Coordinates of C-alpha atoms in Angstrom, one line a residue:
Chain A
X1 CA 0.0 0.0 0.0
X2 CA 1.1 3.9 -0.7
X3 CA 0.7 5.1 2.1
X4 CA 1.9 2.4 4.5
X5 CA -1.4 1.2 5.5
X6 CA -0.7 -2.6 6.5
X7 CA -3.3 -5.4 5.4
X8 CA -6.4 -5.1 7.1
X9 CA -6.2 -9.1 7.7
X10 CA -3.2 -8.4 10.2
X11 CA -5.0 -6.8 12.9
X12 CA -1.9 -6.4 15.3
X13 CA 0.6 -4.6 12.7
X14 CA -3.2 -2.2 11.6
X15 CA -3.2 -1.3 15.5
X16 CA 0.7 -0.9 15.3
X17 CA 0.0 1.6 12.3
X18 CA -2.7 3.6 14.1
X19 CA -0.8 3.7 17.6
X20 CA 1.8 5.4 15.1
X21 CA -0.2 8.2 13.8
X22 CA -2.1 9.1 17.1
X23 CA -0.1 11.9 17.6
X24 CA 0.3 13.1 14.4
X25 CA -3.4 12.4 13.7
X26 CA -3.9 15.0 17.0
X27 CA -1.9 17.6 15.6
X28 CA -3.5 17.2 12.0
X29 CA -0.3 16.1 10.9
X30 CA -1.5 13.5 8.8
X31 CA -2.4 13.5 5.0
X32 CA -5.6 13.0 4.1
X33 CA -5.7 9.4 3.2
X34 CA -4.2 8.6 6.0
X35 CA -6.5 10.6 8.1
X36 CA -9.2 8.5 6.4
X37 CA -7.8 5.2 6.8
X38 CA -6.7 6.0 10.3
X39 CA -10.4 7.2 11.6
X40 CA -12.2 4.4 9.7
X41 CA -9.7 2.4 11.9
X42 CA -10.9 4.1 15.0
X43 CA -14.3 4.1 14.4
X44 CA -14.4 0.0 14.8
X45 CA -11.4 -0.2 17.5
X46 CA -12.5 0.3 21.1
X47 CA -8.7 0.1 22.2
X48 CA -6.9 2.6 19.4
X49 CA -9.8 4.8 21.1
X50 CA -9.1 4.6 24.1
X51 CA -5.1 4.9 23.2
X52 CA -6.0 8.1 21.7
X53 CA -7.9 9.1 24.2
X54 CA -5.1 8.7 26.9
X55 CA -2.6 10.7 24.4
X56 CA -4.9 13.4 24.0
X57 CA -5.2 13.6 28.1
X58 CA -1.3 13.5 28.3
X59 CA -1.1 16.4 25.9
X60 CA -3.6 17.8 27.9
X61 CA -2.0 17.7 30.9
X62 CA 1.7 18.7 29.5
X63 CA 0.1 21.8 28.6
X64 CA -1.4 22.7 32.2
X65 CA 2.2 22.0 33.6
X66 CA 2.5 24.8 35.3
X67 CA 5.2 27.3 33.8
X68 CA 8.6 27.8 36.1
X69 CA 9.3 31.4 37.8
X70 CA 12.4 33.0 36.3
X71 CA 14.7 33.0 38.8
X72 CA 16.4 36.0 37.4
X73 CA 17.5 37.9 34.9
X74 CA 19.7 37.2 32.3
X75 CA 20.8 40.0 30.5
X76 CA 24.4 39.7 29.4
X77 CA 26.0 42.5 31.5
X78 CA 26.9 45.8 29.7
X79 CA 30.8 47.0 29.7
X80 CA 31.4 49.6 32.2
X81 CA 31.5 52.3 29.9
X82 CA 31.0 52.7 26.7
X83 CA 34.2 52.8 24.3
X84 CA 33.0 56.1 23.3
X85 CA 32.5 57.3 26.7
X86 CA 35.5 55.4 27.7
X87 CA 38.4 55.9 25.8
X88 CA 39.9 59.6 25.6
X89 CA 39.7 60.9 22.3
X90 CA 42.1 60.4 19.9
X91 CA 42.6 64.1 19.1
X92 CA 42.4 64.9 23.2
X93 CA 45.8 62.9 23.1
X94 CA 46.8 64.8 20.0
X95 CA 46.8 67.7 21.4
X96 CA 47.8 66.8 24.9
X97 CA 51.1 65.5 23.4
X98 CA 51.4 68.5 20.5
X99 CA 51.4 70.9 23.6
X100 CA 53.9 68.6 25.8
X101 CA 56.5 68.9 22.5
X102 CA 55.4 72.2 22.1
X103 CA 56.4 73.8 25.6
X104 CA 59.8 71.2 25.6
X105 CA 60.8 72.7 22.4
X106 CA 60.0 76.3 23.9
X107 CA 61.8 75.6 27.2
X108 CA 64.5 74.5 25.6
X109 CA 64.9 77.6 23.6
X110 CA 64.2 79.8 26.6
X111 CA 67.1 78.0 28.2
X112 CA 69.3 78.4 25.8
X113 CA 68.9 81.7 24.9
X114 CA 69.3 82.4 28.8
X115 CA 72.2 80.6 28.8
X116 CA 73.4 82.5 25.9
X117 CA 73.1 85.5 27.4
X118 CA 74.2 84.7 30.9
X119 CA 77.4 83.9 29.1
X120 CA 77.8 86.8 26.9
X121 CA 75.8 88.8 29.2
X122 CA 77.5 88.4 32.0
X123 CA 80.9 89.6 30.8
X124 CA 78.6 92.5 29.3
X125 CA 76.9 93.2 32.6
X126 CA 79.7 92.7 34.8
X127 CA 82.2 93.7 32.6
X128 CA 80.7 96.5 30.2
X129 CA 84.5 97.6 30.4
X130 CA 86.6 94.1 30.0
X131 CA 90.0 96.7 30.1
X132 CA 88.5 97.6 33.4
X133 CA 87.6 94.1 34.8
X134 CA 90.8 92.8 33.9
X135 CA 92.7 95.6 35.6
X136 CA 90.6 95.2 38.7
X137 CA 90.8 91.6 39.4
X138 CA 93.7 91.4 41.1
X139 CA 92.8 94.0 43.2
X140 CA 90.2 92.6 44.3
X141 CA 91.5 89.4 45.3
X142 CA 93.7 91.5 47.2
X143 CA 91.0 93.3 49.1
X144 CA 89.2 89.8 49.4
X145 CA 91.5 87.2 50.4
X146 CA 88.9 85.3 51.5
X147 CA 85.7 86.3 49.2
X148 CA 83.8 83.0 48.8
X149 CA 82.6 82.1 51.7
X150 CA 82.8 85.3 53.7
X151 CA 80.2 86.8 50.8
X152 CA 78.0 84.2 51.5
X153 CA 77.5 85.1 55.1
X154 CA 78.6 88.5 54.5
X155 CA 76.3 91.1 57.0
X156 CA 75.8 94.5 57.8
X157 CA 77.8 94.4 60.2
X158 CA 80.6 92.3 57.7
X159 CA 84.1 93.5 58.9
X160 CA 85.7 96.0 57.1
X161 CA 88.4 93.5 55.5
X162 CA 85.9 92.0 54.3
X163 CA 84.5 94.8 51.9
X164 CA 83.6 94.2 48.8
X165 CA 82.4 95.8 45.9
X166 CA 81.2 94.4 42.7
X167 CA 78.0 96.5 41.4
X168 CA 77.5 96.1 38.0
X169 CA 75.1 99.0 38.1
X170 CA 76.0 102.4 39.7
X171 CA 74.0 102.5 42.8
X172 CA 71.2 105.6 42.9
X173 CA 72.7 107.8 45.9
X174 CA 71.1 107.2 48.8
X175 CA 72.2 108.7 51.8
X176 CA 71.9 106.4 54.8
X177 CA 73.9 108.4 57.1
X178 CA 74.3 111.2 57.0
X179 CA 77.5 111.1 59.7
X180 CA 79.4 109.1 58.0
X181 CA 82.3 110.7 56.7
X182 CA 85.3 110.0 53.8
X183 CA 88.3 107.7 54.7
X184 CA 86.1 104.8 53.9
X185 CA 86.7 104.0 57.7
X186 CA 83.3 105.0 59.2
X187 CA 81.0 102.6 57.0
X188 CA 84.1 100.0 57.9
X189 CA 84.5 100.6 61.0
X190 CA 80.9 100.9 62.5
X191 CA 79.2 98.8 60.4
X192 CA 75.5 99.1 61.0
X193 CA 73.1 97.8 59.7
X194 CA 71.4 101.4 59.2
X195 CA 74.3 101.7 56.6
X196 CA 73.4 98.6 54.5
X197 CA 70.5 98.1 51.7
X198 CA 70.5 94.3 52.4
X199 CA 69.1 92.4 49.3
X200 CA 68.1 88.7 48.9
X201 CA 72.4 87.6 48.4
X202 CA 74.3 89.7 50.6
X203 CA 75.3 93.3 51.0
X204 CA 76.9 95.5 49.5
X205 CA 79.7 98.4 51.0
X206 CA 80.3 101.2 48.4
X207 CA 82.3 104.0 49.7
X208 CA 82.6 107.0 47.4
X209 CA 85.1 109.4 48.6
X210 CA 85.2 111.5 45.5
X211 CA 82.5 112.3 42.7
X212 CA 81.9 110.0 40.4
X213 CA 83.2 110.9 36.8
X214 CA 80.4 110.7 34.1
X215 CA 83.0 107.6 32.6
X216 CA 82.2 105.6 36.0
X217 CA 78.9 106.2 36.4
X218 CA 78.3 104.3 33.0
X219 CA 80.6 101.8 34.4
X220 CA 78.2 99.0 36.3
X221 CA 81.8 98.4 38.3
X222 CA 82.2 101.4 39.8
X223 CA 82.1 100.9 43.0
X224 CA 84.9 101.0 45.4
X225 CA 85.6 99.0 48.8
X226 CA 87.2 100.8 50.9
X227 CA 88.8 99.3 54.0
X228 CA 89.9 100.7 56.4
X229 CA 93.4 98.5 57.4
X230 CA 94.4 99.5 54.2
X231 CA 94.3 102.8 53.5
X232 CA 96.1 102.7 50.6
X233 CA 93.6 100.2 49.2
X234 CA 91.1 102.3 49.8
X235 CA 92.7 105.2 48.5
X236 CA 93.8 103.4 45.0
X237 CA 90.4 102.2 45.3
X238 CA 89.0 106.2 45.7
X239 CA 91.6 107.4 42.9
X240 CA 90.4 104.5 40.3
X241 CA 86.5 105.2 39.1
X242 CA 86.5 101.9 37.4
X243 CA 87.0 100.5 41.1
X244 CA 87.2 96.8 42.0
X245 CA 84.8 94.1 41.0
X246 CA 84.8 90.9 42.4
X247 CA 83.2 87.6 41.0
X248 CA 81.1 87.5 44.1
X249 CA 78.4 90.5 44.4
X250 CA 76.4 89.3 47.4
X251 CA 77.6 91.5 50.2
X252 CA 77.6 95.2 49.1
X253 CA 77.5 98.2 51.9
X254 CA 76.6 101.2 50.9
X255 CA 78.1 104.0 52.9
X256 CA 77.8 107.2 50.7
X257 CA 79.9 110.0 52.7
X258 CA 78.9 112.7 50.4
X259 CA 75.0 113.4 51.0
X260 CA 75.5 116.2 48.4
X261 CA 77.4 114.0 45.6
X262 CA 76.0 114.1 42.7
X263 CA 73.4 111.2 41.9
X264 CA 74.3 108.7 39.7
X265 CA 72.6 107.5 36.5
X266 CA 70.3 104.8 37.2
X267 CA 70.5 101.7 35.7
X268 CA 68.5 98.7 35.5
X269 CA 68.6 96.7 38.8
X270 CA 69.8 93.4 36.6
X271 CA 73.0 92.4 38.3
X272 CA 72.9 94.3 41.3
X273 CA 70.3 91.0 42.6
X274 CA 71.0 88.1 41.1
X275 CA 67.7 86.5 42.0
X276 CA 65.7 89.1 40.4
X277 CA 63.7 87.4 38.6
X278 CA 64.1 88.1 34.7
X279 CA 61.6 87.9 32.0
X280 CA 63.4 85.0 30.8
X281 CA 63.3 83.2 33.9
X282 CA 59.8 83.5 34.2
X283 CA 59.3 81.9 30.7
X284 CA 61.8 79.0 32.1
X285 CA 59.3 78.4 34.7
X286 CA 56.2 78.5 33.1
X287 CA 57.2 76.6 30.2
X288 CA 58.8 73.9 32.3
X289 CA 55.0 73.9 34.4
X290 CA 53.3 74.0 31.2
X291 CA 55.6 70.5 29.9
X292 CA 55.5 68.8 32.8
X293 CA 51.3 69.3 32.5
X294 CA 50.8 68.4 29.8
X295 CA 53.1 65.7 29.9
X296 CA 51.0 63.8 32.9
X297 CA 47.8 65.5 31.1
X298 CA 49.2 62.8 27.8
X299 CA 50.3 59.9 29.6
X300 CA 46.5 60.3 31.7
X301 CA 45.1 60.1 28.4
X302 CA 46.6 57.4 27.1
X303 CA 46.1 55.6 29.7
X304 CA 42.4 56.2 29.6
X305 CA 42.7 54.3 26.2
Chain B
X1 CA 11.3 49.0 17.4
X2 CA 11.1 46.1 16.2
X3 CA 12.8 42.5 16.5
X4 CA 14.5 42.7 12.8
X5 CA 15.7 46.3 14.1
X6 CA 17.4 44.8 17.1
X7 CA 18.3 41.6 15.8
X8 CA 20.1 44.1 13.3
X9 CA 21.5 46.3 16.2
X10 CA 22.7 43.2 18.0
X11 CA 24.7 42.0 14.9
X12 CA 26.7 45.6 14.4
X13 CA 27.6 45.2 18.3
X14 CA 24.7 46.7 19.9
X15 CA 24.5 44.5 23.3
X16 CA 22.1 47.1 24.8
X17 CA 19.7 45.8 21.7
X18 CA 20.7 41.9 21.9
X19 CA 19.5 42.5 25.9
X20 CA 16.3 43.6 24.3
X21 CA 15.9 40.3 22.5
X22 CA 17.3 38.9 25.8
X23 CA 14.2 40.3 27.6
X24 CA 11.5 39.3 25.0
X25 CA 12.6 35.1 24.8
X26 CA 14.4 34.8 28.5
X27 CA 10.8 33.4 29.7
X28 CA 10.3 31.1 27.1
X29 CA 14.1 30.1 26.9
X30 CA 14.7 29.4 31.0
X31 CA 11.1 27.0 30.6
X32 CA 12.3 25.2 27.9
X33 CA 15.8 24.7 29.6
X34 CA 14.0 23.8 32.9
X35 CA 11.4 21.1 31.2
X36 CA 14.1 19.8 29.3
X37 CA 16.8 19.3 32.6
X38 CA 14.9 19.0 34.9
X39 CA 16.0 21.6 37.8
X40 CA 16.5 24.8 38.0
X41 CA 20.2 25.3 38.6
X42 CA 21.2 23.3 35.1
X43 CA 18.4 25.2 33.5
X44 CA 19.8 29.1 34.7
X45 CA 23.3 27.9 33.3
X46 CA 22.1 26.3 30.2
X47 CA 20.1 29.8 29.4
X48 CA 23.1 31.9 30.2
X49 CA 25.0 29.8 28.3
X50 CA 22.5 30.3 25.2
X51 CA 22.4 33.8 25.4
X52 CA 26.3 34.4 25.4
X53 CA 27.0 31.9 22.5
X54 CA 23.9 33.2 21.1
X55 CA 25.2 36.9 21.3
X56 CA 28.5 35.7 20.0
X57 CA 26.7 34.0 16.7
X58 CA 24.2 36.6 16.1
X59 CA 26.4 37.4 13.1
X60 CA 25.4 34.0 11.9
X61 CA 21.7 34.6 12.0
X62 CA 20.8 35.3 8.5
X63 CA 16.9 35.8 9.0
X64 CA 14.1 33.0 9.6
X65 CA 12.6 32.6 12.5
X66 CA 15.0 34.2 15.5
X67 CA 12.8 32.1 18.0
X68 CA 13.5 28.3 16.5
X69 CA 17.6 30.1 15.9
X70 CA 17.7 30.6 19.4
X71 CA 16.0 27.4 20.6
X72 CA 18.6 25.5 18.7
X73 CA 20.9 27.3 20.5
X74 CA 19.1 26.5 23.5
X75 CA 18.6 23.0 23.1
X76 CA 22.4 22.6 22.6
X77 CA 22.9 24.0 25.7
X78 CA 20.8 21.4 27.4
X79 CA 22.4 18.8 25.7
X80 CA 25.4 20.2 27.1
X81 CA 24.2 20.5 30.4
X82 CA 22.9 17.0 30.4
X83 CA 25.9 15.7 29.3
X84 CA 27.8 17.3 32.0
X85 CA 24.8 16.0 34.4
X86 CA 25.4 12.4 33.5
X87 CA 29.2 12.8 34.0
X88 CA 28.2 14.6 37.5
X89 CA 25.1 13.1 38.4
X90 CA 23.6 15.8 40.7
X91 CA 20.2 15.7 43.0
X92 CA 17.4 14.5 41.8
X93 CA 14.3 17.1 40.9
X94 CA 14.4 20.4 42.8
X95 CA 11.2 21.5 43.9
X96 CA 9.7 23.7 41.0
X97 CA 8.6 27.1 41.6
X98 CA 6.0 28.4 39.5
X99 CA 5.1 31.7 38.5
X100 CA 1.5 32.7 39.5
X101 CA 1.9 35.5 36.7
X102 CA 2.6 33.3 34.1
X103 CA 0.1 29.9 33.9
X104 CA 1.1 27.2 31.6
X105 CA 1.2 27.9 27.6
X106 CA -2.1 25.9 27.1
X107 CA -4.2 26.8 30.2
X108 CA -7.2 29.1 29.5
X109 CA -7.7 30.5 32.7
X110 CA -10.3 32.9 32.6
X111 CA -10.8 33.2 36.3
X112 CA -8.0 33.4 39.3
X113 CA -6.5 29.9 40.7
X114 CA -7.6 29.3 44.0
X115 CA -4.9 28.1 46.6
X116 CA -5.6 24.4 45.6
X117 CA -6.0 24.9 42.8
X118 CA -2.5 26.0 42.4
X119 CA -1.1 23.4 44.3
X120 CA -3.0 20.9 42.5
X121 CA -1.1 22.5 39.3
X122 CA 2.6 22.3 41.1
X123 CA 2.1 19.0 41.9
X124 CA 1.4 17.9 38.2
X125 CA 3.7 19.8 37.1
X126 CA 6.0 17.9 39.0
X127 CA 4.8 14.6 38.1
X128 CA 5.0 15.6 34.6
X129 CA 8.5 17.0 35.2
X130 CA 9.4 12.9 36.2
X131 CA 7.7 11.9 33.7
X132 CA 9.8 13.7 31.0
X133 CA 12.8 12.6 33.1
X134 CA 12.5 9.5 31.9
X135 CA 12.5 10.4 28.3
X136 CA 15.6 9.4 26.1
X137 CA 16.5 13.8 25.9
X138 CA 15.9 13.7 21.9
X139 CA 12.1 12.8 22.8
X140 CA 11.8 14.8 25.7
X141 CA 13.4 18.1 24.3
X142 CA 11.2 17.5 20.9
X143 CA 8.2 17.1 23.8
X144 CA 9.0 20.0 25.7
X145 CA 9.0 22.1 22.5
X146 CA 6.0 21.1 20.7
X147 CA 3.5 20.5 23.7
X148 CA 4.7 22.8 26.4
X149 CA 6.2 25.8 23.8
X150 CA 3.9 25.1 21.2
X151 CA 6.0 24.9 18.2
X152 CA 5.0 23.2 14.7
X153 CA 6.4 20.6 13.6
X154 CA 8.7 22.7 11.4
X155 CA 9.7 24.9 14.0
X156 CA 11.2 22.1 16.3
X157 CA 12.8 20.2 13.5
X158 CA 14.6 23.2 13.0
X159 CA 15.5 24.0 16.4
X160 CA 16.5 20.4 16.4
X161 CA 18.0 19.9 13.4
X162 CA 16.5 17.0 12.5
X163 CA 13.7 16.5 9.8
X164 CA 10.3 16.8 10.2
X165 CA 9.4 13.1 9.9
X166 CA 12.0 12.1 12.8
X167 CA 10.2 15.1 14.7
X168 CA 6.7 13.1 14.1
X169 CA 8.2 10.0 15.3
X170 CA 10.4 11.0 18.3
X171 CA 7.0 13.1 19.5
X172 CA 5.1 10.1 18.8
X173 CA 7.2 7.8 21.0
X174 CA 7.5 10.7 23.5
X175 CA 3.8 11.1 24.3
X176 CA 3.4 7.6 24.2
X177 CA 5.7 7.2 27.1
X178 CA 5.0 9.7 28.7
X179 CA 1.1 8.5 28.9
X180 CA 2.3 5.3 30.4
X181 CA 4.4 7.1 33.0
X182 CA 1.5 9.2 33.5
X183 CA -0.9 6.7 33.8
X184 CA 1.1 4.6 36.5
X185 CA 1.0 7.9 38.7
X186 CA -2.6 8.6 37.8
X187 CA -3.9 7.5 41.6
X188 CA -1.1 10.4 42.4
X189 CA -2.7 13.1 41.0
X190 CA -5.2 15.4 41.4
X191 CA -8.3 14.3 41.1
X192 CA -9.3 16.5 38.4
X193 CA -6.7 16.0 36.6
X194 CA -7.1 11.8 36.2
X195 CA -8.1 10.7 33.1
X196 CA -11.2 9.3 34.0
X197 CA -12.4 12.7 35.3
X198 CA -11.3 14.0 32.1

C-alpha cells in the first residue's frame, strides 16, 4: 500500500499503524488518506480509542504544567563604559602630546637663549669695560683674600676686610647716614646695619670718597671698597672710578659720605640681585609647568585608552 | 522597534539591543531549559550559556525565525548540560517554583487559581517533570518544544536539526511514554486531573 497502511487481515501490525499516527493524527499532521484510513480504523477499534484518548489527556496535561518562575535575569551584562564614553579621544591625546612637544621645544629655547646670554651677558653686565675688569681683578683678590665664603655670610655688620664691591650697576645715591664721613673707615668701622641696603644675596659696601666721573657712572663696576686697614687700598680704590669688581656681588654696603654728591645715572637693577627674577626666567618656569602638565595630562590620556 | 531592528543592532555590536531580545525570549528560553533538565540550577546555566553563545553568533543569523535560531541554540545547551549531568550526576528534581503571573502555555484560565487549585497545578507539574525525566533527551526536548512551547512541527525540526518526519516520530514515541508514565502515577494526581475525570 502507498501510504503504509498494512493489510487489514493483520489486525496487530493495523493497531501498530494507528498507535503510530495518534499523535500526528492529533496535531492534524496526517495527510488525508491517511486521516481517512486512520479514523475508519478508530471508528471499529474500542482500544486505538481509548489509546488516543489517553494521548490526548497526556497532551492535555503537559500543557497545564505549570510554567517555572524565572529565577532571574539574564541579560548579558553591559561593559562599564561605553568605548566612546570610555576611551579619551584620539585628538584629546593629539593635542595633549602637541602641547607637551610644544612647551619642551620652547623651554629648551628659553634655556638656551638664557644661557646664551648669561654667558655673553655676563661679561657684558659685569664687565661693560673688560679693560676695566681685567685691571681690577687682582685687586680685588687683594681686598678679598677670602671672598667666597665670607660673601656668602657676608652682613651689615661684615668686617671692614671684608668689603667688597662688585656693582655692576652704579647705585642711585642714597644717603643712609648722613655722619658718615670720607676715609672709607666710618661705613668699615661701624658697620650698622642702618648703613646697609641688604638684598636677597648679601650686602653691598660702596664707599665713594670722590664724585663719580660721568665715565664711571656708566661703568656698572664702579664701586669701590674701601677698607679701612688698608688705607692705601682704599685710596687706589677712591683714585680708580672703574673700582674693583669681584666675582662674588652678594655682600655690598653702601656707605655714601657725600650726602650732596651728585646722583648717579640709574641703571637697571639686573646684576645688582641676582635672584631678580628676569623675563626669561619666568618663561623658564612657566614653560617647564606647562611641559611637565601636559606631559602627565598625555600619559592620563593614554592611559584612559 | 522592532525585533528585525534589534536583531540588526545586536549583529553591528549593539549589546544594549541583543539585551532587548534577551528580555522578550528569556521566559520562554529558562522554561524550555528547565522542562528539558529537569531543575533549576542546570536550566539558569544552560540559558546563560544560550544567550552568550547566542550573542557571540548573532552574526550568523541570517533571518528565519529568530525564535527556533535561538531554541537551537538553547537545546544545545541542554544537551550540554545534560551531558555534563550524566558525567556529574547531581540531586534528583528540585522542587519547581512556579510563576502565578505566568500559567502554563495551554491553560485558558479565565478566572484566578484558587490556593488548591495551584497546588494541584505544582504537583502535576512535578509529576509531569518525572515523567519527562525519563524520556531518552531527543524525545523529551522535541516534547518540551512542541506540547509545552507550542512549536510546529517545522519549528522544532529546526530547532532540532533534524527533519520533520524524525520530529513526528520522536513526538510520537514521547507522548506515548509519557502516557504510560502518566498513567502509573494517575492514583497520584489530582483528582481532576485523572483521566477518568477528564
Amino acid at each position: 500500500m502507498g501510504n503504509g497502511m498494512p493489510d487489514r487481515n493483520n489486525s496487530a501490525n493495523e493497531h501498530v499503524w494507528v498507535e503510530e499516527r495518534l499523535s500526528a493524527y492529533i496535531d492534524d499532521q496526517l495527510n488525508p488518506l491517511e486521516r481517512a484510513q486512520l479514523e475508519r480504523h478508530l471508528r471499529d477499534c474500542a482500544r486505538c480509542q481509548a489509546s488516543l484518548a489517553s494521548l490526548r489527556w497526556t497532551v492535555s496535561l503537559v500543557k497545564q504544567a505549570p510554567a517555572p518562575a524565572l529565577p532571574r535575569q539574564f541579560t548579558l551584562p553591559l561593559p562599564a563604559a561605553t568605548p566612546s564614553t570610555r576611551r579619551a579621544p584620539a585628538f584629546g591625546v593629539g593635542l595633549a602630546r602637541l602641547a607637551t612637544v610644544v612647551a619642551t621645544l620652547l623651554l629648551f629655547a628659553v634655556v638656551t637663549v638664557d644661557l646664551l646670554t648669561r654667558l655673553g651677558g655676563g661679561f657684558a653686565a659685569s664687565a661693560p669695560a673688560p679693560a676695566a675688569l681685567r685691571a681690577v681683578e687682582p685687586t680685588s683678590v687683594a681686598l678679598a683674600p677670602s671672598s667666597a665664603d665670607e660673601t656668602k655670610r657676608a652682613t651689615p655688620t661684615a668686617s671692614p676686610e671684608r668689603l667688597l664691591a662688585v656693582p655692576p650697576a652704579p647705585i642711585a645715591p642714597t644717603l643712609t647716614s648722613p655722619e658718615v664721613t670720607g676715609g672709607g673707615s666710618a661705613a668699615s668701622e661701624t658697620p650698622s646695619p642702618k648703613f646697609a641696603t641688604q638684598n636677597a644675596v648679601g650686602t653691598r659696601t660702596v664707599q665713594r670718597t670722590q664724585p663719580v666721573s660721568p665715565r664711571a657712572s656708566a661703568t656698572p663696576t664702579v664701586t669701590i671698597a674701601a677698607n679701612a686697614p688698608s688705607a692705601a687700598l682704599a685710596g687706589t680704590a677712591t683714585q680708580t672710578p672703574e673700582a674693583r669688581a669681584t666675582a662674588t656681588p652678594p655682600t655690598v654696603v653702601e656707605a655714601r659720605v657725600q650726602p650732596t654728591a651728585a646722583p648717579l645715572p640709574s641703571r637697571p637693577e639686573v646684576a645688582t640681585s641676582p635672584l631678580a627674577v628676569s623675563p626669561l626666567r619666568v618663561a623658564e618656569i612657566g614653560l617647564f609647568f606647562f611641559m611637565v602638565f601636559f606631559g602627565a595630562l598625555t600619559v592620563m590620556l593614554w592611559r584612559r585608552r | 522597534m522592532d525585533e528585525k531592528a534589534f536583531i540588526f543592532a545586536a549583529q553591528k555590536g549593539d549589546l544594549a539591543a541583543f539585551n532587548q531580545l534577551v528580555r522578550a525570549y528569556q521566559t520562554l528560553v529558562y522554561r524550555t531549559a528547565y522542562r528539558v533538565l529537569g531543575e533549576g540550577a542546570s536550566a539558569e546555566d544552560a540559558t546563560q550559556d544560550a544567550f552568550i553563545s547566542a550573542y557571540k553568533h548573532i552574526r550568523e543569523y541570517r533571518g528565519g525565525s529568530f525564535k527556533a535560531w535561538l531554541l537551537r541554540i538553547v537545546t544545545n545547551a541542554c544537551y550540554d548540560q545534560l551531558r555534563v549531568k550524566q558525567r556529574r550526576p547531581s540531586a534528583s528534581l528540585d522542587a519547581m517554583l512556579i510563576d502565578p503571573d505566568n500559567p502554563a502555555p495551554g491553560a485558558d484560565r479565565a478566572a484566578p487559581e484558587s490556593p488548591q487549585e495551584f497546588a494541584e497545578r505544582q504537583e502535576l507539574g512535578e509529576t509531569i517533570q518525572r515523567g519527562l525525566a525519563t524520556l531518552p533527551p531527543d524525545q523529551r526536548v522535541t516534547l518540551v518544544l512542541a506540547d509545552i512551547d507550542g512549536f510546529s512541527y517545522d519549528e522544532v525540526a529546526a530547532a532540532t536539526g533534524a527533519n520533520v518526519g524524525t520530529v513526528k516520530s520522536r513526538l510520537s514515541r514521547a507522548r506515548s511514554a509519557l502516557r504510560d508514565f502518566l498513567m502509573t502515577q494517575e492514583e497520584l494526581l489530582p483528582s481532576r486531573y485523572r483521566l477518568n475525570n477528564g
